[in-house]
Amino acid sequence: MNIHFSEDFAGWPPEQTVFPIAGLDLRVLSGDHPFYLAQREAIRENWEKETAANPALFDGRMVFQMRLALTDSGSIAAEGHVIPFSTFMWWRRQASRQGGIHLFAYPVLETSDGALVAIRMGSHTANPGQVYFAAGSLEPEDVSGDRCDVEGNMRREVLEETGLDLNDAKAGDRYYASHVRRTVTVLRLFRFDLTANEMIEKIHAHMLVADDKEIAGAVAIRSADPKAYPYNIAMLPVIDWYFGERRGA
């Protein structure tokens, strides 16, 4: 299969629209990401400012894409490197966000009474107060061989942050994706046989015993109203699609 990698999303659906994809092939390359090599001093200086403002930040490791493609078969293929989190924090402050692409996965948690359940991030995190689905960047532990295990990433993040096990849910038949400002969101539906209130009660109980106190609570989303919560920008096309186009299909 010939893959024509692009850095400008030529040929992709418009930004902030949700579209089906056939699959994922996310390769992790050895060595350092070119953006990290070119920006090391700026990354270091910015990290000093970030941690001065928020000492709780941790410079862990994550997978950051160098290039990606939407193949003829409708799959997303990408090549990336493992980078320090501080590199991502500097990249996302750039107006053009050139030099890399952030791809992460959203497990969209559906309830038995027609709502979606998301989390509100704690004040000490990199996205304080924002509301989005339990998720996190791809990390080295999500890499098997030289490929990212997106499904494994979703299961790990949901279990760590909410205590919910995606094995207890019915997974949707396929993946979807959207993109905005050189960030690609990959999503899959997971339906639990629980009401929104029951799921939120379970999450709040987990918060009491969780080792990692990243979240400040859970919320039920019942409409596409963009002002209902302080949503992360990546949430907006998802709720618009879920409560609009998808339900009208």
PDB file of C-alpha atoms in Angstrom:
ATOM      1  CA  MET A   1       0.000   0.000   0.000  1.00  0.00           C
ATOM      2  CA  ASN A   2       1.367   3.389  -1.007  1.00  0.00           C
ATOM      3  CA  ILE A   3       0.912   6.013   1.703  1.00  0.00           C
ATOM      4  CA  HIS A   4       1.028   9.671   0.712  1.00  0.00           C
ATOM      5  CA  PHE A   5       1.832  11.493   3.925  1.00  0.00           C
ATOM      6  CA  SER A   6       0.698  15.100   4.195  1.00  0.00           C
ATOM      7  CA  GLU A   7       1.440  17.894   6.640  1.00  0.00           C
ATOM      8  CA  ASP A   8      -1.431  20.165   5.626  1.00  0.00           C
ATOM      9  CA  PHE A   9      -4.415  17.737   5.769  1.00  0.00           C
ATOM     10  CA  ALA A  10      -5.009  18.056   2.027  1.00  0.00           C
ATOM     11  CA  GLY A  11      -7.860  15.802   0.977  1.00  0.00           C
ATOM     12  CA  TRP A  12      -9.220  15.408   4.513  1.00  0.00           C
ATOM     13  CA  PRO A  13     -12.812  16.279   5.486  1.00  0.00           C
ATOM     14  CA  PRO A  14     -13.206  19.854   6.819  1.00  0.00           C
ATOM     15  CA  GLU A  15     -12.023  20.714  10.317  1.00  0.00           C
ATOM     16  CA  GLN A  16     -14.404  20.030  13.215  1.00  0.00           C
ATOM     17  CA  THR A  17     -16.452  17.426  11.367  1.00  0.00           C
ATOM     18  CA  VAL A  18     -16.690  13.786  12.444  1.00  0.00           C
ATOM     19  CA  PHE A  19     -16.112  11.163   9.756  1.00  0.00           C
ATOM     20  CA  PRO A  20     -15.773   7.358   9.777  1.00  0.00           C
ATOM     21  CA  ILE A  21     -12.368   5.745   9.339  1.00  0.00           C
ATOM     22  CA  ALA A  22     -11.537   2.183   8.346  1.00  0.00           C
ATOM     23  CA  GLY A  23      -8.698   1.682  10.793  1.00  0.00           C
ATOM     24  CA  LEU A  24      -5.446   2.957  12.298  1.00  0.00           C
ATOM     25  CA  ASP A  25      -1.775   2.269  11.683  1.00  0.00           C
ATOM     26  CA  LEU A  26       0.295   4.449  13.987  1.00  0.00           C
ATOM     27  CA  ARG A  27       3.995   3.666  13.712  1.00  0.00           C
ATOM     28  CA  VAL A  28       6.467   4.816  16.353  1.00  0.00           C
ATOM     29  CA  LEU A  29       9.959   5.536  15.019  1.00  0.00           C
ATOM     30  CA  SER A  30      13.195   5.344  16.969  1.00  0.00           C
ATOM     31  CA  GLY A  31      15.210   8.462  17.741  1.00  0.00           C
ATOM     32  CA  ASP A  32      14.104  11.989  18.523  1.00  0.00           C
ATOM     33  CA  HIS A  33      11.291  13.965  16.924  1.00  0.00           C
ATOM     34  CA  PRO A  34      12.610  16.717  14.591  1.00  0.00           C
ATOM     35  CA  PHE A  35      10.517  19.323  16.415  1.00  0.00           C
ATOM     36  CA  TYR A  36      12.173  18.420  19.711  1.00  0.00           C
ATOM     37  CA  LEU A  37      15.650  18.587  18.195  1.00  0.00           C
ATOM     38  CA  ALA A  38      14.978  21.983  16.634  1.00  0.00           C
ATOM     39  CA  GLN A  39      13.271  23.547  19.644  1.00  0.00           C
ATOM     40  CA  ARG A  40      15.080  22.107  22.672  1.00  0.00           C
ATOM     41  CA  GLU A  41      16.119  25.433  24.168  1.00  0.00           C
ATOM     42  CA  ALA A  42      12.697  27.022  23.701  1.00  0.00           C
ATOM     43  CA  ILE A  43      11.076  23.896  25.133  1.00  0.00           C
ATOM     44  CA  ARG A  44      13.289  24.070  28.229  1.00  0.00           C
ATOM     45  CA  GLU A  45      12.589  27.773  28.783  1.00  0.00           C
ATOM     46  CA  ASN A  46       8.856  27.328  28.341  1.00  0.00           C
ATOM     47  CA  TRP A  47       8.800  24.339  30.710  1.00  0.00           C
ATOM     48  CA  GLU A  48      10.396  26.452  33.413  1.00  0.00           C
ATOM     49  CA  LYS A  49       7.536  28.936  33.018  1.00  0.00           C
ATOM     50  CA  GLU A  50       4.889  26.197  32.911  1.00  0.00           C
ATOM     51  CA  THR A  51       6.110  24.529  36.095  1.00  0.00           C
ATOM     52  CA  ALA A  52       6.556  27.855  37.877  1.00  0.00           C
ATOM     53  CA  ALA A  53       2.866  28.509  37.232  1.00  0.00           C
ATOM     54  CA  ASN A  54       1.819  24.918  37.953  1.00  0.00           C
ATOM     55  CA  PRO A  55       4.377  22.884  39.974  1.00  0.00           C
ATOM     56  CA  ALA A  56       2.175  19.764  39.725  1.00  0.00           C
ATOM     57  CA  LEU A  57       3.015  19.275  36.032  1.00  0.00           C
ATOM     58  CA  PHE A  58       5.101  16.207  35.238  1.00  0.00           C
ATOM     59  CA  ASP A  59       7.406  15.876  32.248  1.00  0.00           C
ATOM     60  CA  GLY A  60       6.399  12.353  31.249  1.00  0.00           C
ATOM     61  CA  ARG A  61       6.638  10.776  27.799  1.00  0.00           C
ATOM     62  CA  MET A  62       4.076  10.679  25.019  1.00  0.00           C
ATOM     63  CA  VAL A  63       3.820   9.800  21.329  1.00  0.00           C
ATOM     64  CA  PHE A  64       3.774  12.813  19.010  1.00  0.00           C
ATOM     65  CA  GLN A  65       3.107  12.390  15.305  1.00  0.00           C
ATOM     66  CA  MET A  66       5.551  13.666  12.698  1.00  0.00           C
ATOM     67  CA  ARG A  67       3.341  13.047   9.672  1.00  0.00           C
ATOM     68  CA  LEU A  68       0.116  11.278   8.842  1.00  0.00           C
ATOM     69  CA  ALA A  69      -2.151  10.331   5.984  1.00  0.00           C
ATOM     70  CA  LEU A  70      -5.731   9.443   5.218  1.00  0.00           C
ATOM     71  CA  THR A  71      -5.224   6.449   2.951  1.00  0.00           C
ATOM     72  CA  ASP A  72      -7.247   5.443  -0.108  1.00  0.00           C
ATOM     73  CA  SER A  73      -8.941   2.774   2.004  1.00  0.00           C
ATOM     74  CA  GLY A  74     -10.065   5.367   4.560  1.00  0.00           C
ATOM     75  CA  SER A  75      -7.597   4.493   7.314  1.00  0.00           C
ATOM     76  CA  ILE A  76      -5.320   6.867   9.212  1.00  0.00           C
ATOM     77  CA  ALA A  77      -1.622   6.064   8.930  1.00  0.00           C
ATOM     78  CA  ALA A  78       0.973   7.989  10.899  1.00  0.00           C
ATOM     79  CA  GLU A  79       4.610   8.067  11.881  1.00  0.00           C
ATOM     80  CA  GLY A  80       5.728   9.628  15.152  1.00  0.00           C
ATOM     81  CA  HIS A  81       8.263   9.636  17.952  1.00  0.00           C
ATOM     82  CA  VAL A  82       8.206   9.488  21.744  1.00  0.00           C
ATOM     83  CA  ILE A  83       8.776  12.990  23.138  1.00  0.00           C
ATOM     84  CA  PRO A  84       8.886  14.657  26.561  1.00  0.00           C
ATOM     85  CA  PHE A  85       5.535  16.168  27.543  1.00  0.00           C
ATOM     86  CA  SER A  86       7.281  19.527  27.782  1.00  0.00           C
ATOM     87  CA  THR A  87       7.774  19.398  24.000  1.00  0.00           C
ATOM     88  CA  PHE A  88       4.034  19.114  23.469  1.00  0.00           C
ATOM     89  CA  MET A  89       3.357  21.969  25.875  1.00  0.00           C
ATOM     90  CA  TRP A  90       5.607  24.255  23.832  1.00  0.00           C
ATOM     91  CA  TRP A  91       4.193  23.049  20.499  1.00  0.00           C
ATOM     92  CA  ARG A  92       0.600  23.746  21.493  1.00  0.00           C
ATOM     93  CA  ARG A  93       1.457  27.344  22.350  1.00  0.00           C
ATOM     94  CA  GLN A  94       2.478  28.026  18.751  1.00  0.00           C
ATOM     95  CA  ALA A  95      -0.114  29.838  16.637  1.00  0.00           C
ATOM     96  CA  SER A  96       0.588  27.722  13.549  1.00  0.00           C
ATOM     97  CA  ARG A  97       1.394  24.505  15.423  1.00  0.00           C
ATOM     98  CA  GLN A  98       3.786  23.469  12.684  1.00  0.00           C
ATOM     99  CA  GLY A  99       6.369  20.765  13.208  1.00  0.00           C
ATOM    100  CA  GLY A 100       4.123  18.014  14.504  1.00  0.00           C
ATOM    101  CA  ILE A 101       0.603  16.641  14.893  1.00  0.00           C
ATOM    102  CA  HIS A 102      -1.120  15.557  18.092  1.00  0.00           C
ATOM    103  CA  LEU A 103      -3.279  12.442  17.722  1.00  0.00           C
ATOM    104  CA  PHE A 104      -5.196  11.061  20.692  1.00  0.00           C
ATOM    105  CA  ALA A 105      -8.204   8.822  21.295  1.00  0.00           C
ATOM    106  CA  TYR A 106     -11.608   9.604  22.801  1.00  0.00           C
ATOM    107  CA  PRO A 107     -13.631   6.713  24.224  1.00  0.00           C
ATOM    108  CA  VAL A 108     -17.161   8.140  23.995  1.00  0.00           C
ATOM    109  CA  LEU A 109     -19.043   6.751  26.999  1.00  0.00           C
ATOM    110  CA  GLU A 110     -22.754   6.252  26.271  1.00  0.00           C
ATOM    111  CA  THR A 111     -25.351   5.614  28.970  1.00  0.00           C
ATOM    112  CA  SER A 112     -28.531   3.548  28.922  1.00  0.00           C
ATOM    113  CA  ASP A 113     -30.650   6.706  29.205  1.00  0.00           C
ATOM    114  CA  GLY A 114     -29.275   8.521  26.182  1.00  0.00           C
ATOM    115  CA  ALA A 115     -26.524  10.678  27.668  1.00  0.00           C
ATOM    116  CA  LEU A 116     -22.761  10.834  27.383  1.00  0.00           C
ATOM    117  CA  VAL A 117     -20.517  10.897  30.442  1.00  0.00           C
ATOM    118  CA  ALA A 118     -17.385  13.032  30.537  1.00  0.00           C
ATOM    119  CA  ILE A 119     -14.967  14.237  33.205  1.00  0.00           C
ATOM    120  CA  ARG A 120     -13.921  17.635  34.489  1.00  0.00           C
ATOM    121  CA  MET A 121     -10.170  18.053  34.858  1.00  0.00           C
ATOM    122  CA  GLY A 122      -8.606  19.094  38.149  1.00  0.00           C
ATOM    123  CA  SER A 123      -7.142  22.540  38.746  1.00  0.00           C
ATOM    124  CA  HIS A 124      -3.576  21.211  38.899  1.00  0.00           C
ATOM    125  CA  THR A 125      -3.625  19.560  35.438  1.00  0.00           C
ATOM    126  CA  ALA A 126      -2.519  20.872  32.043  1.00  0.00           C
ATOM    127  CA  ASN A 127      -6.191  21.508  31.106  1.00  0.00           C
ATOM    128  CA  PRO A 128      -7.695  22.823  34.366  1.00  0.00           C
ATOM    129  CA  GLY A 129     -11.471  22.860  34.549  1.00  0.00           C
ATOM    130  CA  GLN A 130     -11.987  21.617  31.011  1.00  0.00           C
ATOM    131  CA  VAL A 131     -14.625  18.981  30.310  1.00  0.00           C
ATOM    132  CA  TYR A 132     -13.904  16.110  27.935  1.00  0.00           C
ATOM    133  CA  PHE A 133     -14.096  12.337  27.718  1.00  0.00           C
ATOM    134  CA  ALA A 134     -11.703  10.371  29.916  1.00  0.00           C
ATOM    135  CA  ALA A 135      -8.635  10.205  27.715  1.00  0.00           C
ATOM    136  CA  GLY A 136      -4.936  10.877  27.503  1.00  0.00           C
ATOM    137  CA  SER A 137      -2.147  11.108  24.987  1.00  0.00           C
ATOM    138  CA  LEU A 138      -0.625   7.918  23.649  1.00  0.00           C
ATOM    139  CA  GLU A 139       2.238   6.878  25.921  1.00  0.00           C
ATOM    140  CA  PRO A 140       5.167   4.443  25.597  1.00  0.00           C
ATOM    141  CA  GLU A 141       3.175   1.789  27.485  1.00  0.00           C
ATOM    142  CA  ASP A 142       0.574   1.980  24.686  1.00  0.00           C
ATOM    143  CA  VAL A 143       3.169   0.898  22.115  1.00  0.00           C
ATOM    144  CA  SER A 144       3.387  -2.754  21.093  1.00  0.00           C
ATOM    145  CA  GLY A 145       6.335  -3.502  18.852  1.00  0.00           C
ATOM    146  CA  ASP A 146       6.508  -0.305  16.833  1.00  0.00           C
ATOM    147  CA  ARG A 147       2.770   0.396  16.650  1.00  0.00           C
ATOM    148  CA  CYS A 148       0.397   2.274  18.956  1.00  0.00           C
ATOM    149  CA  ASP A 149      -2.396   0.262  20.570  1.00  0.00           C
ATOM    150  CA  VAL A 150      -5.210   2.824  20.547  1.00  0.00           C
ATOM    151  CA  GLU A 151      -7.753   0.449  22.044  1.00  0.00           C
ATOM    152  CA  GLY A 152      -5.399  -0.346  24.895  1.00  0.00           C
ATOM    153  CA  ASN A 153      -4.804   3.352  25.490  1.00  0.00           C
ATOM    154  CA  MET A 154      -8.540   4.008  25.782  1.00  0.00           C
ATOM    155  CA  ARG A 155      -9.100   1.144  28.194  1.00  0.00           C
ATOM    156  CA  ARG A 156      -6.173   2.193  30.374  1.00  0.00           C
ATOM    157  CA  GLU A 157      -7.127   5.866  30.527  1.00  0.00           C
ATOM    158  CA  VAL A 158     -10.797   5.206  31.315  1.00  0.00           C
ATOM    159  CA  LEU A 159      -9.920   2.704  34.050  1.00  0.00           C
ATOM    160  CA  GLU A 160      -7.323   4.996  35.639  1.00  0.00           C
ATOM    161  CA  GLU A 161      -9.461   8.120  35.579  1.00  0.00           C
ATOM    162  CA  THR A 162     -12.962   6.765  36.194  1.00  0.00           C
ATOM    163  CA  GLY A 163     -12.676   3.201  37.508  1.00  0.00           C
ATOM    164  CA  LEU A 164     -14.945   2.055  34.669  1.00  0.00           C
ATOM    165  CA  ASP A 165     -13.877  -0.957  32.604  1.00  0.00           C
ATOM    166  CA  LEU A 166     -14.510  -0.677  28.875  1.00  0.00           C
ATOM    167  CA  ASN A 167     -14.722  -4.483  28.798  1.00  0.00           C
ATOM    168  CA  ASP A 168     -18.094  -4.027  30.546  1.00  0.00           C
ATOM    169  CA  ALA A 169     -19.390  -1.889  27.672  1.00  0.00           C
ATOM    170  CA  LYS A 170     -20.524  -2.717  24.151  1.00  0.00           C
ATOM    171  CA  ALA A 171     -18.016  -1.211  21.735  1.00  0.00           C
ATOM    172  CA  GLY A 172     -19.177   0.512  18.585  1.00  0.00           C
ATOM    173  CA  ASP A 173     -18.567  -1.159  15.235  1.00  0.00           C
ATOM    174  CA  ARG A 174     -16.003   1.332  13.983  1.00  0.00           C
ATOM    175  CA  TYR A 175     -13.728   4.268  14.657  1.00  0.00           C
ATOM    176  CA  TYR A 176     -14.404   7.868  13.736  1.00  0.00           C
ATOM    177  CA  ALA A 177     -12.134  10.897  13.615  1.00  0.00           C
ATOM    178  CA  SER A 178     -12.128  14.679  13.535  1.00  0.00           C
ATOM    179  CA  HIS A 179      -9.361  17.260  13.397  1.00  0.00           C
ATOM    180  CA  VAL A 180      -8.788  20.887  14.320  1.00  0.00           C
ATOM    181  CA  ARG A 181      -5.611  22.978  14.575  1.00  0.00           C
ATOM    182  CA  ARG A 182      -3.348  20.018  13.738  1.00  0.00           C
ATOM    183  CA  THR A 183      -4.868  17.879  16.472  1.00  0.00           C
ATOM    184  CA  VAL A 184      -6.558  14.639  15.412  1.00  0.00           C
ATOM    185  CA  THR A 185      -9.175  13.032  17.643  1.00  0.00           C
ATOM    186  CA  VAL A 186      -9.937   9.345  17.092  1.00  0.00           C
ATOM    187  CA  LEU A 187     -13.168   8.190  18.720  1.00  0.00           C
ATOM    188  CA  ARG A 188     -15.136   5.046  19.357  1.00  0.00           C
ATOM    189  CA  LEU A 189     -18.481   4.592  21.096  1.00  0.00           C
ATOM    190  CA  PHE A 190     -18.744   2.456  24.232  1.00  0.00           C
ATOM    191  CA  ARG A 191     -22.255   1.844  25.567  1.00  0.00           C
ATOM    192  CA  PHE A 192     -22.734   0.912  29.217  1.00  0.00           C
ATOM    193  CA  ASP A 193     -25.874  -0.680  30.627  1.00  0.00           C
ATOM    194  CA  LEU A 194     -25.996   2.050  33.277  1.00  0.00           C
ATOM    195  CA  THR A 195     -27.805   5.364  33.549  1.00  0.00           C
ATOM    196  CA  ALA A 196     -25.813   8.587  33.574  1.00  0.00           C
ATOM    197  CA  ASN A 197     -26.423   9.008  37.307  1.00  0.00           C
ATOM    198  CA  GLU A 198     -25.234   5.458  38.010  1.00  0.00           C
ATOM    199  CA  MET A 199     -22.071   5.980  35.996  1.00  0.00           C
ATOM    200  CA  ILE A 200     -21.326   9.289  37.688  1.00  0.00           C
ATOM    201  CA  GLU A 201     -21.814   7.715  41.131  1.00  0.00           C
ATOM    202  CA  LYS A 202     -19.294   5.009  40.220  1.00  0.00           C
ATOM    203  CA  ILE A 203     -16.792   7.603  39.023  1.00  0.00           C
ATOM    204  CA  HIS A 204     -17.150   9.715  42.146  1.00  0.00           C
ATOM    205  CA  ALA A 205     -16.636   6.598  44.306  1.00  0.00           C
ATOM    206  CA  HIS A 206     -13.472   5.816  42.336  1.00  0.00           C
ATOM    207  CA  MET A 207     -12.179   9.344  42.889  1.00  0.00           C
ATOM    208  CA  LEU A 208     -12.071   8.689  46.632  1.00  0.00           C
ATOM    209  CA  VAL A 209      -9.595   5.827  46.257  1.00  0.00           C
ATOM    210  CA  ALA A 210      -7.733   6.700  43.038  1.00  0.00           C
ATOM    211  CA  ASP A 211      -3.970   7.125  43.281  1.00  0.00           C
ATOM    212  CA  ASP A 212      -3.956   9.778  40.563  1.00  0.00           C
ATOM    213  CA  LYS A 213      -6.230  12.699  41.440  1.00  0.00           C
ATOM    214  CA  GLU A 214      -6.429  14.158  37.918  1.00  0.00           C
ATOM    215  CA  ILE A 215     -10.176  14.698  37.710  1.00  0.00           C
ATOM    216  CA  ALA A 216     -12.468  16.983  39.679  1.00  0.00           C
ATOM    217  CA  GLY A 217     -15.724  15.208  38.869  1.00  0.00           C
ATOM    218  CA  ALA A 218     -17.940  13.754  36.158  1.00  0.00           C
ATOM    219  CA  VAL A 219     -20.810  15.247  34.164  1.00  0.00           C
ATOM    220  CA  ALA A 220     -23.715  14.010  32.055  1.00  0.00           C
ATOM    221  CA  ILE A 221     -23.997  15.519  28.575  1.00  0.00           C
ATOM    222  CA  ARG A 222     -27.547  15.490  27.214  1.00  0.00           C
ATOM    223  CA  SER A 223     -27.385  17.910  24.283  1.00  0.00           C
ATOM    224  CA  ALA A 224     -25.048  19.520  21.761  1.00  0.00           C
ATOM    225  CA  ASP A 225     -25.202  22.876  23.567  1.00  0.00           C
ATOM    226  CA  PRO A 226     -21.581  24.094  23.359  1.00  0.00           C
ATOM    227  CA  LYS A 227     -22.082  26.321  26.404  1.00  0.00           C
ATOM    228  CA  ALA A 228     -23.369  23.602  28.740  1.00  0.00           C
ATOM    229  CA  TYR A 229     -19.861  23.009  30.097  1.00  0.00           C
ATOM    230  CA  PRO A 230     -16.364  24.467  29.578  1.00  0.00           C
ATOM    231  CA  TYR A 231     -15.590  21.979  26.835  1.00  0.00           C
ATOM    232  CA  ASN A 232     -12.196  21.245  25.389  1.00  0.00           C
ATOM    233  CA  ILE A 233     -12.332  22.299  21.720  1.00  0.00           C
ATOM    234  CA  ALA A 234     -12.042  18.688  20.542  1.00  0.00           C
ATOM    235  CA  MET A 235     -15.376  17.894  22.240  1.00  0.00           C
ATOM    236  CA  LEU A 236     -17.485  20.261  20.167  1.00  0.00           C
ATOM    237  CA  PRO A 237     -17.609  18.329  16.878  1.00  0.00           C
ATOM    238  CA  VAL A 238     -18.190  15.095  18.799  1.00  0.00           C
ATOM    239  CA  ILE A 239     -21.258  16.248  20.713  1.00  0.00           C
ATOM    240  CA  ASP A 240     -22.593  18.030  17.631  1.00  0.00           C
ATOM    241  CA  TRP A 241     -22.280  14.796  15.656  1.00  0.00           C
ATOM    242  CA  TYR A 242     -23.626  12.542  18.404  1.00  0.00           C
ATOM    243  CA  PHE A 243     -26.742  14.552  19.230  1.00  0.00           C
ATOM    244  CA  GLY A 244     -27.300  15.802  15.686  1.00  0.00           C
ATOM    245  CA  GLU A 245     -26.144  14.010  12.577  1.00  0.00           C
ATOM    246  CA  ARG A 246     -25.745  10.565  14.134  1.00  0.00           C
ATOM    247  CA  ARG A 247     -29.164  10.480  15.822  1.00  0.00           C
ATOM    248  CA  GLY A 248     -30.799  11.785  12.675  1.00  0.00           C
ATOM    249  CA  ALA A 249     -29.236   9.058  10.537  1.00  0.00           C
TER     250      ALA A 249
END
